[in-house]
Amino acid sequence: MQDLAAPAAATLGLVTLAGYLLGSIPFGVVLTRAFGAGDVRKIGSGNIGATNVLRTGRKDLAIATLLLDAGKGAVALLLARYLTGSEVAAALAGGAAFLGHLFPVWLKFKGGKGVATFYGLLLAAAWPLGLIAGAIWIACAFLFRISSLSALISSAVTPLIALAPVAAIGLPVAQPILLLAVFAAILIWIRHHENIGRLLKGQEPRIGGKKTETPTA
């Protein structure tokens, strides 16, 4: 059983720093450059995530980016939990990895929107919650055919699901993990402010459609 008490401040500082550095690895940029697909920051929306990597025409690189972006959040959280036995440390490391993806030091703090990393964190923190959140995204994507809307709905509903008193499937989750889900969901909505504007105008591209947006310099 994990300890909900916080370890020493020095330990928390180390796992937070390590989580941030791991989360800062811009796999979308690394993979597209390494395999000759150009700089993903100069394509489509300029985002470094899997959705924009897909616009290079390389589905394999998009899938790899998706898995790696999700994996870095999961690894940060699981390592902190394993090394400290603390859910507080796990949540801090996971949250720091999420911040690292959004604001990577290597890219002058201009990163992704955090959706894949969010699901990776949820699967590592409480896998039933992660599966439910992923199922909500899939259902919304099937209904609306809009990736950003699916992510917004899923991230908003997930903290509420985390409160569900269903012990048989691992819910509710520990308070630090609940706070992590709320923290990440808020940042996802903030990072999607441009998408929200297009949604309100009915201009957000659908899954499989073309995107004509030019990345901001």
Coordinates of C-alpha atoms in Angstrom, one line a residue:
M1 CA 0.0 0.0 0.0
Q2 CA 1.4 3.4 -1.0
D3 CA 2.2 6.0 1.7
L4 CA 0.3 9.2 1.3
A5 CA 2.7 11.1 3.5
A6 CA 5.2 13.4 1.8
P7 CA 8.9 12.3 1.8
A8 CA 11.6 14.8 2.7
A9 CA 11.7 18.0 0.8
A10 CA 15.0 17.1 -0.9
T11 CA 13.5 13.9 -2.2
L12 CA 10.5 15.7 -3.5
G13 CA 12.7 18.2 -5.2
L14 CA 14.8 15.6 -6.9
V15 CA 11.8 13.6 -8.2
T16 CA 10.2 16.8 -9.4
L17 CA 13.3 17.9 -11.3
A18 CA 13.8 14.5 -12.8
G19 CA 10.2 14.3 -13.9
Y20 CA 10.4 17.7 -15.5
L21 CA 13.5 16.8 -17.5
L22 CA 12.0 13.5 -18.6
G23 CA 8.8 15.3 -19.7
S24 CA 10.8 17.9 -21.6
I25 CA 12.1 15.5 -24.1
P26 CA 10.4 16.6 -27.4
F27 CA 9.9 13.2 -29.0
G28 CA 7.9 14.7 -31.9
V29 CA 10.8 17.0 -32.9
V30 CA 13.5 14.3 -32.3
L31 CA 11.7 11.7 -34.4
T32 CA 10.7 13.8 -37.3
R33 CA 14.2 15.2 -37.6
A34 CA 15.9 11.9 -37.1
F35 CA 13.9 10.2 -39.8
G36 CA 14.0 12.9 -42.4
A37 CA 10.4 14.2 -42.0
G38 CA 11.5 17.8 -41.4
D39 CA 10.8 20.0 -38.3
V40 CA 7.3 19.3 -37.0
R41 CA 7.3 22.9 -35.6
K42 CA 7.1 24.2 -39.2
I43 CA 4.2 22.0 -40.2
G44 CA 0.5 22.4 -39.7
S45 CA -0.2 24.0 -36.3
G46 CA 3.5 23.9 -35.3
N47 CA 2.7 21.7 -32.3
I48 CA 5.1 19.0 -31.3
G49 CA 2.5 16.3 -30.5
A50 CA 1.4 13.2 -32.3
T51 CA -1.5 14.9 -34.1
N52 CA 0.7 17.3 -35.8
V53 CA 3.4 14.7 -36.5
L54 CA 0.7 12.9 -38.4
R55 CA 0.6 15.8 -40.8
T56 CA 4.1 15.0 -42.0
G57 CA 2.5 11.9 -43.6
R58 CA 4.4 9.5 -41.4
K59 CA 1.9 7.5 -39.4
D60 CA 4.6 5.4 -37.9
L61 CA 6.3 8.5 -36.4
A62 CA 3.0 9.8 -35.2
I63 CA 2.3 6.5 -33.4
A64 CA 5.8 6.5 -31.9
T65 CA 5.4 10.1 -30.7
L66 CA 2.0 9.2 -29.1
L67 CA 3.5 6.3 -27.2
L68 CA 6.6 8.1 -26.1
D69 CA 4.8 11.2 -25.0
A70 CA 2.4 9.1 -23.0
G71 CA 5.2 6.9 -21.7
K72 CA 7.4 9.7 -20.4
G73 CA 4.6 10.8 -18.0
A74 CA 3.9 7.2 -17.0
V75 CA 7.6 6.4 -16.4
A76 CA 8.2 9.6 -14.3
L77 CA 5.2 8.8 -12.1
L78 CA 5.9 5.1 -11.7
L79 CA 9.6 5.6 -10.9
A80 CA 8.9 8.1 -8.2
R81 CA 6.2 5.8 -6.7
Y82 CA 8.6 2.8 -6.8
L83 CA 11.6 4.7 -5.3
T84 CA 9.7 6.5 -2.6
G85 CA 6.6 4.5 -2.0
S86 CA 4.7 7.8 -1.9
E87 CA 1.7 8.9 -3.9
V88 CA 2.7 12.5 -3.1
A89 CA 6.0 12.0 -4.8
A90 CA 4.4 10.1 -7.7
A91 CA 1.9 12.9 -8.3
L92 CA 4.7 15.6 -8.2
A93 CA 6.9 13.7 -10.6
G94 CA 4.0 13.1 -13.0
G95 CA 2.8 16.7 -12.8
A96 CA 6.4 17.9 -13.4
A97 CA 6.7 15.6 -16.5
F98 CA 3.4 17.1 -17.7
L99 CA 4.8 20.6 -17.3
G100 CA 8.0 19.5 -19.0
H101 CA 6.0 18.4 -22.1
L102 CA 4.0 21.7 -22.2
F103 CA 7.0 23.9 -21.4
P104 CA 10.2 22.1 -22.4
V105 CA 13.4 23.9 -21.5
W106 CA 15.1 22.5 -24.7
L107 CA 12.5 24.3 -27.0
K108 CA 12.5 27.7 -25.1
F109 CA 9.4 26.5 -23.2
K110 CA 7.3 26.1 -26.3
G111 CA 5.9 22.5 -26.1
G112 CA 2.8 20.5 -26.8
K113 CA -0.7 20.4 -25.4
G114 CA -0.3 17.5 -23.1
V115 CA -3.1 15.1 -24.2
A116 CA -1.0 12.0 -24.7
T117 CA 1.0 12.7 -21.6
F118 CA -2.2 13.2 -19.7
Y119 CA -3.5 9.7 -20.6
G120 CA -0.1 8.2 -19.9
L121 CA -0.2 9.7 -16.4
L122 CA -3.7 8.4 -15.7
L123 CA -2.8 4.9 -16.8
A124 CA 0.2 4.8 -14.6
A125 CA -1.5 6.5 -11.6
A126 CA -4.7 4.5 -11.7
W127 CA -5.1 2.3 -14.7
P128 CA -8.9 1.9 -14.5
L129 CA -9.2 5.7 -14.5
G130 CA -6.9 5.9 -17.5
L131 CA -8.9 3.3 -19.4
I132 CA -12.2 5.1 -18.7
A133 CA -10.7 8.5 -19.8
G134 CA -9.4 6.9 -23.0
A135 CA -12.8 5.3 -23.7
I136 CA -14.5 8.7 -23.3
W137 CA -12.0 10.2 -25.8
I138 CA -12.8 7.4 -28.3
A139 CA -16.5 7.8 -27.9
C140 CA -16.4 11.6 -28.3
A141 CA -14.1 11.2 -31.4
F142 CA -16.5 8.7 -32.9
L143 CA -19.5 11.1 -32.3
F144 CA -18.0 14.5 -33.1
R145 CA -14.9 13.6 -35.2
I146 CA -13.0 16.4 -33.6
S147 CA -9.8 15.5 -31.7
S148 CA -9.6 18.6 -29.6
L149 CA -13.2 18.5 -28.4
S150 CA -12.7 14.9 -27.4
A151 CA -9.7 15.8 -25.4
L152 CA -11.5 18.7 -23.7
I153 CA -14.5 16.6 -22.7
S154 CA -12.4 13.7 -21.5
S155 CA -10.1 15.8 -19.4
A156 CA -12.9 17.7 -17.9
V157 CA -14.9 14.6 -16.9
T158 CA -11.9 12.5 -15.7
P159 CA -11.5 14.3 -12.3
L160 CA -15.2 13.7 -11.6
I161 CA -14.8 10.0 -12.4
A162 CA -11.8 9.8 -10.0
L163 CA -14.2 10.6 -7.2
A164 CA -16.5 7.7 -8.0
P165 CA -16.7 5.3 -5.0
V166 CA -16.2 2.1 -6.9
A167 CA -13.5 0.3 -5.0
A168 CA -13.8 -2.9 -7.1
I169 CA -12.1 -1.1 -10.0
G170 CA -9.7 1.0 -8.1
L171 CA -11.8 4.1 -7.6
P172 CA -11.8 6.6 -5.9
V173 CA -8.1 7.4 -6.3
A174 CA -5.7 8.8 -3.7
Q175 CA -6.0 12.5 -3.2
P176 CA -2.6 13.4 -4.7
I177 CA -3.6 11.6 -7.9
L178 CA -7.0 13.4 -8.0
L179 CA -5.2 16.7 -7.6
L180 CA -2.8 15.7 -10.4
A181 CA -5.8 15.0 -12.7
V182 CA -7.4 18.3 -11.9
F183 CA -4.1 20.2 -12.4
A184 CA -3.5 18.5 -15.8
A185 CA -7.1 19.0 -17.0
I186 CA -6.9 22.7 -16.2
L187 CA -3.7 23.1 -18.2
I188 CA -5.1 21.1 -21.1
W189 CA -8.0 23.5 -21.3
I190 CA -5.6 26.5 -21.1
R191 CA -3.4 25.1 -23.8
H192 CA -6.4 24.5 -26.1
H193 CA -7.6 28.1 -25.9
E194 CA -7.1 28.5 -29.7
N195 CA -9.0 25.3 -30.4
I196 CA -11.8 26.4 -28.1
G197 CA -12.1 29.6 -30.1
R198 CA -12.3 27.7 -33.4
L199 CA -14.8 25.3 -31.9
L200 CA -17.0 28.2 -30.9
K201 CA -16.8 29.5 -34.5
G202 CA -17.4 26.1 -36.0
Q203 CA -13.9 26.2 -37.7
E204 CA -12.1 23.4 -35.9
P205 CA -10.9 20.8 -38.3
R206 CA -12.3 17.3 -38.1
I207 CA -10.3 14.1 -37.7
G208 CA -9.0 13.2 -41.1
G209 CA -9.6 16.6 -42.5
K210 CA -7.1 19.1 -43.7
K211 CA -5.7 21.9 -41.5
T212 CA -4.6 25.1 -43.1
E213 CA -3.3 26.9 -40.0
T214 CA 0.1 28.4 -40.3
P215 CA 2.3 28.0 -37.2
T216 CA 2.9 31.2 -35.3
A217 CA 6.5 32.4 -35.5

